[in-house]
Amino acid sequence: MKLPKKYYSSLFAIVLLILVALQAYYIYNSYRLIERDLILSSREIATKVMNDMDEKNDINNDKLLAYFKRLNHEKDKQISELQVIQNKANFTNSQYREIVDSLINFYNAQHSFEIAIRSEVYSVYDEINKKELIIPNQSFIFYESKRKIIHPMNINESVWSTDDLNTEKDDKLGIEKSERHKYKIKAKIDFELLNLKFLLIKKITPLILISLLIVGLIVYLYWKSLKNLTKQEEKNNQLHLTIDSIAHELNTPITTLKFASQNIQDLETKQVIKRQINRLENTIETILIKDNKNDVLLDEISMTKVIDDLKNQYATITILSTINFEYNHLLSQYDFEQIVKNMIENSVKYGATNCYLNFDFNRKIKLTFTDDGIGIPVKDIPHVFDKYYRVDRTINQHINGLGVGLYIIKTIVDSYNGKIILQNNAEKGVEFKIVLPNEN
């Protein structure tokens, strides 16, 4: 059965959407994998910078942390001491910013990463007074790269708790410690790959372009195929129209020949001309399907006569028939004759020696035709009911025919809203099953 082009277009659209979805899924996964690899690589560089900074003898984070541990718990003194620590941290940060950047550049020599890093104390909790001393976004930065972090990713975090009595004095800072100190201090080191999106786009763009190219190529090939198919259909339709027009135009000269042949005196010549005129009429009749909906209904007697006439006409093969005739409310004698005649003619053309007919007229009309001919290739079965279609094989080159017999049968079956099933037999030959309604 030929499917309309809309069906193929819809099917192609569904397949294309699935392909695009798969491509999008592949690109998304590739994006996530590349993103993960870039972050891991930049994390390794940031970790190396962190380790190198920790090993510097002249940067003494422990000393800065010690200042926090010795903070006074009185509010006024806490504020002044925190300011002193802030100044010390700012000085340390400014002193080592260039060192941090140089380490980043050193480890980033084989990459094009823009890395930012920051080490800070972000929480000092007074456990005696039960309050946080550091205002949000006002952390104490130990060291930081020139590039600023926007979306931090953590590589290290530390927590210190202290609970001791300190009676020492720090003249340099002006801090007097002669009381209990109990604090929880939190510090962390963050980093960020600032040009992550640019690197991702740079790496993922070739995949996107290749995917678009594949989809575009598929769409182009489908469009080209559809265009060629449309052209071929137009050519076939034009050919069919031409053949139908020629057949129609032959009706007039054939009618003239029939009248002229009546005046021929020689009996033998007259018979020859009559046979040739009948042959032309039969050929044209197969091309131009007549509308016979008002033809008389088939009965059991006329059906038997049709079968007997065909047995006499095709004496070279054995035609066996089984008939169960209860009633017929729909099938015309003419249409039945066209179906049976074309079926047996096909069997004879394609090497059958036996043809089996099984007709059952009951609630439904079931007509079964089985032969032992050469059969039909599986790939051609969907097309044999197309007008003028002939199976392309060597043996067909020596068989006369227009390829309209099965088309006529299918057209008749469709006019009754029936169905026709074709299948090859297990050993040889084919079987046609026609099912028609038997109600008006």
PDB file of C-alpha atoms in Angstrom, residues 100-265:
ATOM      1  CA  VAL A 100      50.236  34.828  44.400  1.00  0.00           C
ATOM      2  CA  ASP A 101      49.819  36.100  40.832  1.00  0.00           C
ATOM      3  CA  SER A 102      53.307  34.971  39.847  1.00  0.00           C
ATOM      4  CA  LEU A 103      52.614  31.462  41.187  1.00  0.00           C
ATOM      5  CA  ILE A 104      49.338  31.324  39.260  1.00  0.00           C
ATOM      6  CA  ASN A 105      51.115  32.379  36.058  1.00  0.00           C
ATOM      7  CA  PHE A 106      53.870  29.824  36.641  1.00  0.00           C
ATOM      8  CA  TYR A 107      51.540  26.846  37.060  1.00  0.00           C
ATOM      9  CA  ASN A 108      49.215  28.147  34.351  1.00  0.00           C
ATOM     10  CA  ALA A 109      51.955  28.363  31.692  1.00  0.00           C
ATOM     11  CA  GLN A 110      50.496  25.541  29.568  1.00  0.00           C
ATOM     12  CA  HIS A 111      46.899  26.660  29.981  1.00  0.00           C
ATOM     13  CA  SER A 112      44.842  29.717  29.183  1.00  0.00           C
ATOM     14  CA  PHE A 113      43.069  29.819  32.539  1.00  0.00           C
ATOM     15  CA  GLU A 114      42.177  33.042  34.318  1.00  0.00           C
ATOM     16  CA  ILE A 115      42.314  31.901  37.941  1.00  0.00           C
ATOM     17  CA  ALA A 116      41.467  33.901  41.050  1.00  0.00           C
ATOM     18  CA  ILE A 117      42.338  32.678  44.580  1.00  0.00           C
ATOM     19  CA  ARG A 118      41.667  33.985  48.083  1.00  0.00           C
ATOM     20  CA  SER A 119      42.594  32.897  51.638  1.00  0.00           C
ATOM     21  CA  GLU A 120      40.476  34.420  54.419  1.00  0.00           C
ATOM     22  CA  VAL A 121      39.087  34.132  57.922  1.00  0.00           C
ATOM     23  CA  TYR A 122      35.329  34.483  57.474  1.00  0.00           C
ATOM     24  CA  SER A 123      34.035  33.712  60.983  1.00  0.00           C
ATOM     25  CA  VAL A 124      35.188  34.515  64.535  1.00  0.00           C
ATOM     26  CA  TYR A 125      32.583  33.385  67.054  1.00  0.00           C
ATOM     27  CA  ASP A 126      32.746  34.618  70.636  1.00  0.00           C
ATOM     28  CA  GLU A 127      31.582  31.571  72.591  1.00  0.00           C
ATOM     29  CA  ILE A 128      31.436  33.433  75.886  1.00  0.00           C
ATOM     30  CA  ASN A 129      29.231  36.285  74.642  1.00  0.00           C
ATOM     31  CA  LYS A 130      27.555  34.044  72.047  1.00  0.00           C
ATOM     32  CA  LYS A 131      27.972  36.338  69.070  1.00  0.00           C
ATOM     33  CA  GLU A 132      29.629  36.492  65.645  1.00  0.00           C
ATOM     34  CA  LEU A 133      32.334  39.171  65.418  1.00  0.00           C
ATOM     35  CA  ILE A 134      32.799  39.310  61.632  1.00  0.00           C
ATOM     36  CA  ILE A 135      30.145  41.122  59.610  1.00  0.00           C
ATOM     37  CA  PRO A 136      29.001  39.226  56.490  1.00  0.00           C
ATOM     38  CA  ASN A 137      31.146  40.022  53.407  1.00  0.00           C
ATOM     39  CA  GLN A 138      33.715  41.729  55.683  1.00  0.00           C
ATOM     40  CA  SER A 139      36.160  38.854  56.116  1.00  0.00           C
ATOM     41  CA  PHE A 140      39.858  39.117  56.996  1.00  0.00           C
ATOM     42  CA  ILE A 141      41.837  38.310  53.827  1.00  0.00           C
ATOM     43  CA  PHE A 142      45.303  36.805  54.335  1.00  0.00           C
ATOM     44  CA  TYR A 143      46.200  36.794  50.642  1.00  0.00           C
ATOM     45  CA  GLU A 144      44.334  37.271  47.379  1.00  0.00           C
ATOM     46  CA  SER A 145      45.114  37.334  43.661  1.00  0.00           C
ATOM     47  CA  LYS A 146      44.747  40.523  41.648  1.00  0.00           C
ATOM     48  CA  ARG A 147      41.725  39.030  39.887  1.00  0.00           C
ATOM     49  CA  LYS A 148      38.735  38.993  42.215  1.00  0.00           C
ATOM     50  CA  ILE A 149      36.564  35.982  42.913  1.00  0.00           C
ATOM     51  CA  ILE A 150      32.877  36.321  41.926  1.00  0.00           C
ATOM     52  CA  HIS A 151      31.571  32.763  42.351  1.00  0.00           C
ATOM     53  CA  PRO A 152      33.893  31.035  44.825  1.00  0.00           C
ATOM     54  CA  MET A 153      34.666  27.304  44.823  1.00  0.00           C
ATOM     55  CA  ASN A 154      36.270  25.974  47.971  1.00  0.00           C
ATOM     56  CA  ILE A 155      39.541  24.026  48.003  1.00  0.00           C
ATOM     57  CA  ASN A 156      40.302  24.129  51.709  1.00  0.00           C
ATOM     58  CA  GLU A 157      38.469  24.947  54.926  1.00  0.00           C
ATOM     59  CA  SER A 158      39.720  25.006  58.514  1.00  0.00           C
ATOM     60  CA  VAL A 159      38.110  25.421  61.938  1.00  0.00           C
ATOM     61  CA  TRP A 160      39.969  26.270  65.170  1.00  0.00           C
ATOM     62  CA  SER A 161      38.551  26.336  68.704  1.00  0.00           C
ATOM     63  CA  THR A 162      40.369  27.928  71.647  1.00  0.00           C
ATOM     64  CA  ASP A 163      39.636  27.903  75.349  1.00  0.00           C
ATOM     65  CA  ASP A 164      42.526  29.175  77.486  1.00  0.00           C
ATOM     66  CA  LEU A 165      43.697  31.801  79.967  1.00  0.00           C
ATOM     67  CA  ASN A 166      46.272  34.287  78.737  1.00  0.00           C
ATOM     68  CA  THR A 167      48.082  36.783  80.923  1.00  0.00           C
ATOM     69  CA  GLU A 168      50.601  37.949  78.327  1.00  0.00           C
ATOM     70  CA  LYS A 169      50.855  41.417  76.917  1.00  0.00           C
ATOM     71  CA  ASP A 170      51.576  42.459  73.360  1.00  0.00           C
ATOM     72  CA  ASP A 171      53.189  45.914  73.505  1.00  0.00           C
ATOM     73  CA  LYS A 172      53.502  46.098  69.753  1.00  0.00           C
ATOM     74  CA  LEU A 173      49.769  45.797  69.193  1.00  0.00           C
ATOM     75  CA  GLY A 174      48.777  47.340  72.496  1.00  0.00           C
ATOM     76  CA  ILE A 175      46.710  44.286  73.402  1.00  0.00           C
ATOM     77  CA  GLU A 176      46.591  43.202  77.018  1.00  0.00           C
ATOM     78  CA  LYS A 177      45.586  39.586  77.596  1.00  0.00           C
ATOM     79  CA  SER A 178      44.850  38.683  81.164  1.00  0.00           C
ATOM     80  CA  GLU A 179      41.618  36.775  80.926  1.00  0.00           C
ATOM     81  CA  ARG A 180      39.977  33.690  79.514  1.00  0.00           C
ATOM     82  CA  HIS A 181      39.707  33.442  75.714  1.00  0.00           C
ATOM     83  CA  LYS A 182      37.137  31.176  74.093  1.00  0.00           C
ATOM     84  CA  TYR A 183      36.589  31.527  70.332  1.00  0.00           C
ATOM     85  CA  LYS A 184      35.747  29.433  67.282  1.00  0.00           C
ATOM     86  CA  ILE A 185      37.588  30.610  64.179  1.00  0.00           C
ATOM     87  CA  LYS A 186      36.775  29.531  60.615  1.00  0.00           C
ATOM     88  CA  ALA A 187      39.044  30.075  57.627  1.00  0.00           C
ATOM     89  CA  LYS A 188      38.868  28.955  53.997  1.00  0.00           C
ATOM     90  CA  ILE A 189      40.671  29.147  50.700  1.00  0.00           C
ATOM     91  CA  ASP A 190      38.541  29.651  47.589  1.00  0.00           C
ATOM     92  CA  PHE A 191      39.297  29.816  43.891  1.00  0.00           C
ATOM     93  CA  GLU A 192      37.436  30.517  40.641  1.00  0.00           C
ATOM     94  CA  LEU A 193      38.081  29.909  36.956  1.00  0.00           C
ATOM     95  CA  LEU A 194      36.949  33.304  35.694  1.00  0.00           C
ATOM     96  CA  ASN A 195      36.973  32.507  31.945  1.00  0.00           C
ATOM     97  CA  LEU A 196      35.196  29.161  32.335  1.00  0.00           C
ATOM     98  CA  LYS A 197      32.296  30.079  30.014  1.00  0.00           C
ATOM     99  CA  PHE A 198      34.640  31.318  27.291  1.00  0.00           C
ATOM    100  CA  LEU A 199      36.688  28.103  27.441  1.00  0.00           C
ATOM    101  CA  LEU A 200      33.523  25.992  27.385  1.00  0.00           C
ATOM    102  CA  ILE A 201      32.168  27.818  24.332  1.00  0.00           C
ATOM    103  CA  LYS A 202      35.535  27.489  22.619  1.00  0.00           C
ATOM    104  CA  LYS A 203      35.614  23.727  23.153  1.00  0.00           C
ATOM    105  CA  ILE A 204      31.923  22.968  22.576  1.00  0.00           C
ATOM    106  CA  THR A 205      31.458  25.089  19.421  1.00  0.00           C
ATOM    107  CA  PRO A 206      33.004  22.463  17.046  1.00  0.00           C
ATOM    108  CA  LEU A 207      30.597  19.827  18.418  1.00  0.00           C
ATOM    109  CA  ILE A 208      27.635  22.141  17.901  1.00  0.00           C
ATOM    110  CA  LEU A 209      28.742  22.986  14.351  1.00  0.00           C
ATOM    111  CA  ILE A 210      29.233  19.312  13.460  1.00  0.00           C
ATOM    112  CA  SER A 211      25.812  18.434  14.902  1.00  0.00           C
ATOM    113  CA  LEU A 212      24.162  21.250  12.965  1.00  0.00           C
ATOM    114  CA  LEU A 213      25.988  20.120   9.829  1.00  0.00           C
ATOM    115  CA  ILE A 214      24.723  16.546  10.256  1.00  0.00           C
ATOM    116  CA  VAL A 215      21.141  17.673  10.855  1.00  0.00           C
ATOM    117  CA  GLY A 216      21.345  20.109   7.936  1.00  0.00           C
ATOM    118  CA  LEU A 217      22.736  17.399   5.642  1.00  0.00           C
ATOM    119  CA  ILE A 218      19.942  14.998   6.623  1.00  0.00           C
ATOM    120  CA  VAL A 219      17.292  17.676   6.000  1.00  0.00           C
ATOM    121  CA  TYR A 220      18.883  18.503   2.625  1.00  0.00           C
ATOM    122  CA  LEU A 221      19.013  14.852   1.555  1.00  0.00           C
ATOM    123  CA  TYR A 222      15.384  14.354   2.566  1.00  0.00           C
ATOM    124  CA  TRP A 223      14.345  17.502   0.703  1.00  0.00           C
ATOM    125  CA  LYS A 224      16.295  16.373  -2.366  1.00  0.00           C
ATOM    126  CA  SER A 225      14.766  12.895  -2.214  1.00  0.00           C
ATOM    127  CA  LEU A 226      11.271  14.315  -1.771  1.00  0.00           C
ATOM    128  CA  LYS A 227      11.835  16.649  -4.695  1.00  0.00           C
ATOM    129  CA  ASN A 228      13.020  13.780  -6.924  1.00  0.00           C
ATOM    130  CA  LEU A 229      10.099  11.620  -5.775  1.00  0.00           C
ATOM    131  CA  THR A 230       7.647  14.396  -6.623  1.00  0.00           C
ATOM    132  CA  LYS A 231       9.190  14.771 -10.079  1.00  0.00           C
ATOM    133  CA  GLN A 232       9.005  11.014 -10.633  1.00  0.00           C
ATOM    134  CA  GLU A 233       5.355  10.950  -9.544  1.00  0.00           C
ATOM    135  CA  GLU A 234       4.576  13.799 -11.917  1.00  0.00           C
ATOM    136  CA  LYS A 235       6.216  11.905 -14.782  1.00  0.00           C
ATOM    137  CA  ASN A 236       4.311   8.722 -13.894  1.00  0.00           C
ATOM    138  CA  ASN A 237       1.033  10.607 -13.654  1.00  0.00           C
ATOM    139  CA  GLN A 238       1.685  12.228 -17.023  1.00  0.00           C
ATOM    140  CA  LEU A 239       2.490   8.825 -18.529  1.00  0.00           C
ATOM    141  CA  HIS A 240      -0.696   7.314 -17.067  1.00  0.00           C
ATOM    142  CA  LEU A 241      -2.743  10.237 -18.372  1.00  0.00           C
ATOM    143  CA  THR A 242      -1.220   9.831 -21.832  1.00  0.00           C
ATOM    144  CA  ILE A 243      -1.976   6.099 -21.940  1.00  0.00           C
ATOM    145  CA  ASP A 244      -5.540   6.687 -20.717  1.00  0.00           C
ATOM    146  CA  SER A 245      -6.036   9.420 -23.332  1.00  0.00           C
ATOM    147  CA  ILE A 246      -4.758   7.181 -26.133  1.00  0.00           C
ATOM    148  CA  ALA A 247      -7.036   4.351 -24.997  1.00  0.00           C
ATOM    149  CA  HIS A 248      -9.991   6.736 -24.892  1.00  0.00           C
ATOM    150  CA  GLU A 249      -9.243   8.100 -28.363  1.00  0.00           C
ATOM    151  CA  LEU A 250      -9.116   4.547 -29.795  1.00  0.00           C
ATOM    152  CA  ASN A 251     -12.781   3.995 -28.974  1.00  0.00           C
ATOM    153  CA  THR A 252     -13.950   6.016 -32.006  1.00  0.00           C
ATOM    154  CA  PRO A 253     -11.872   4.221 -34.704  1.00  0.00           C
ATOM    155  CA  ILE A 254     -12.724   0.826 -33.156  1.00  0.00           C
ATOM    156  CA  THR A 255     -16.439   1.628 -33.396  1.00  0.00           C
ATOM    157  CA  THR A 256     -15.917   2.650 -37.047  1.00  0.00           C
ATOM    158  CA  LEU A 257     -14.034  -0.578 -37.747  1.00  0.00           C
ATOM    159  CA  LYS A 258     -16.865  -2.632 -36.206  1.00  0.00           C
ATOM    160  CA  PHE A 259     -19.413  -1.044 -38.534  1.00  0.00           C
ATOM    161  CA  ALA A 260     -17.120  -1.317 -41.560  1.00  0.00           C
ATOM    162  CA  SER A 261     -16.397  -4.996 -40.893  1.00  0.00           C
ATOM    163  CA  GLN A 262     -20.085  -5.803 -41.354  1.00  0.00           C
ATOM    164  CA  ASN A 263     -19.736  -5.047 -45.083  1.00  0.00           C
ATOM    165  CA  ILE A 264     -16.843  -7.474 -45.630  1.00  0.00           C
ATOM    166  CA  GLN A 265     -18.034 -10.379 -47.789  1.00  0.00           C
TER     167      GLN A 265
END
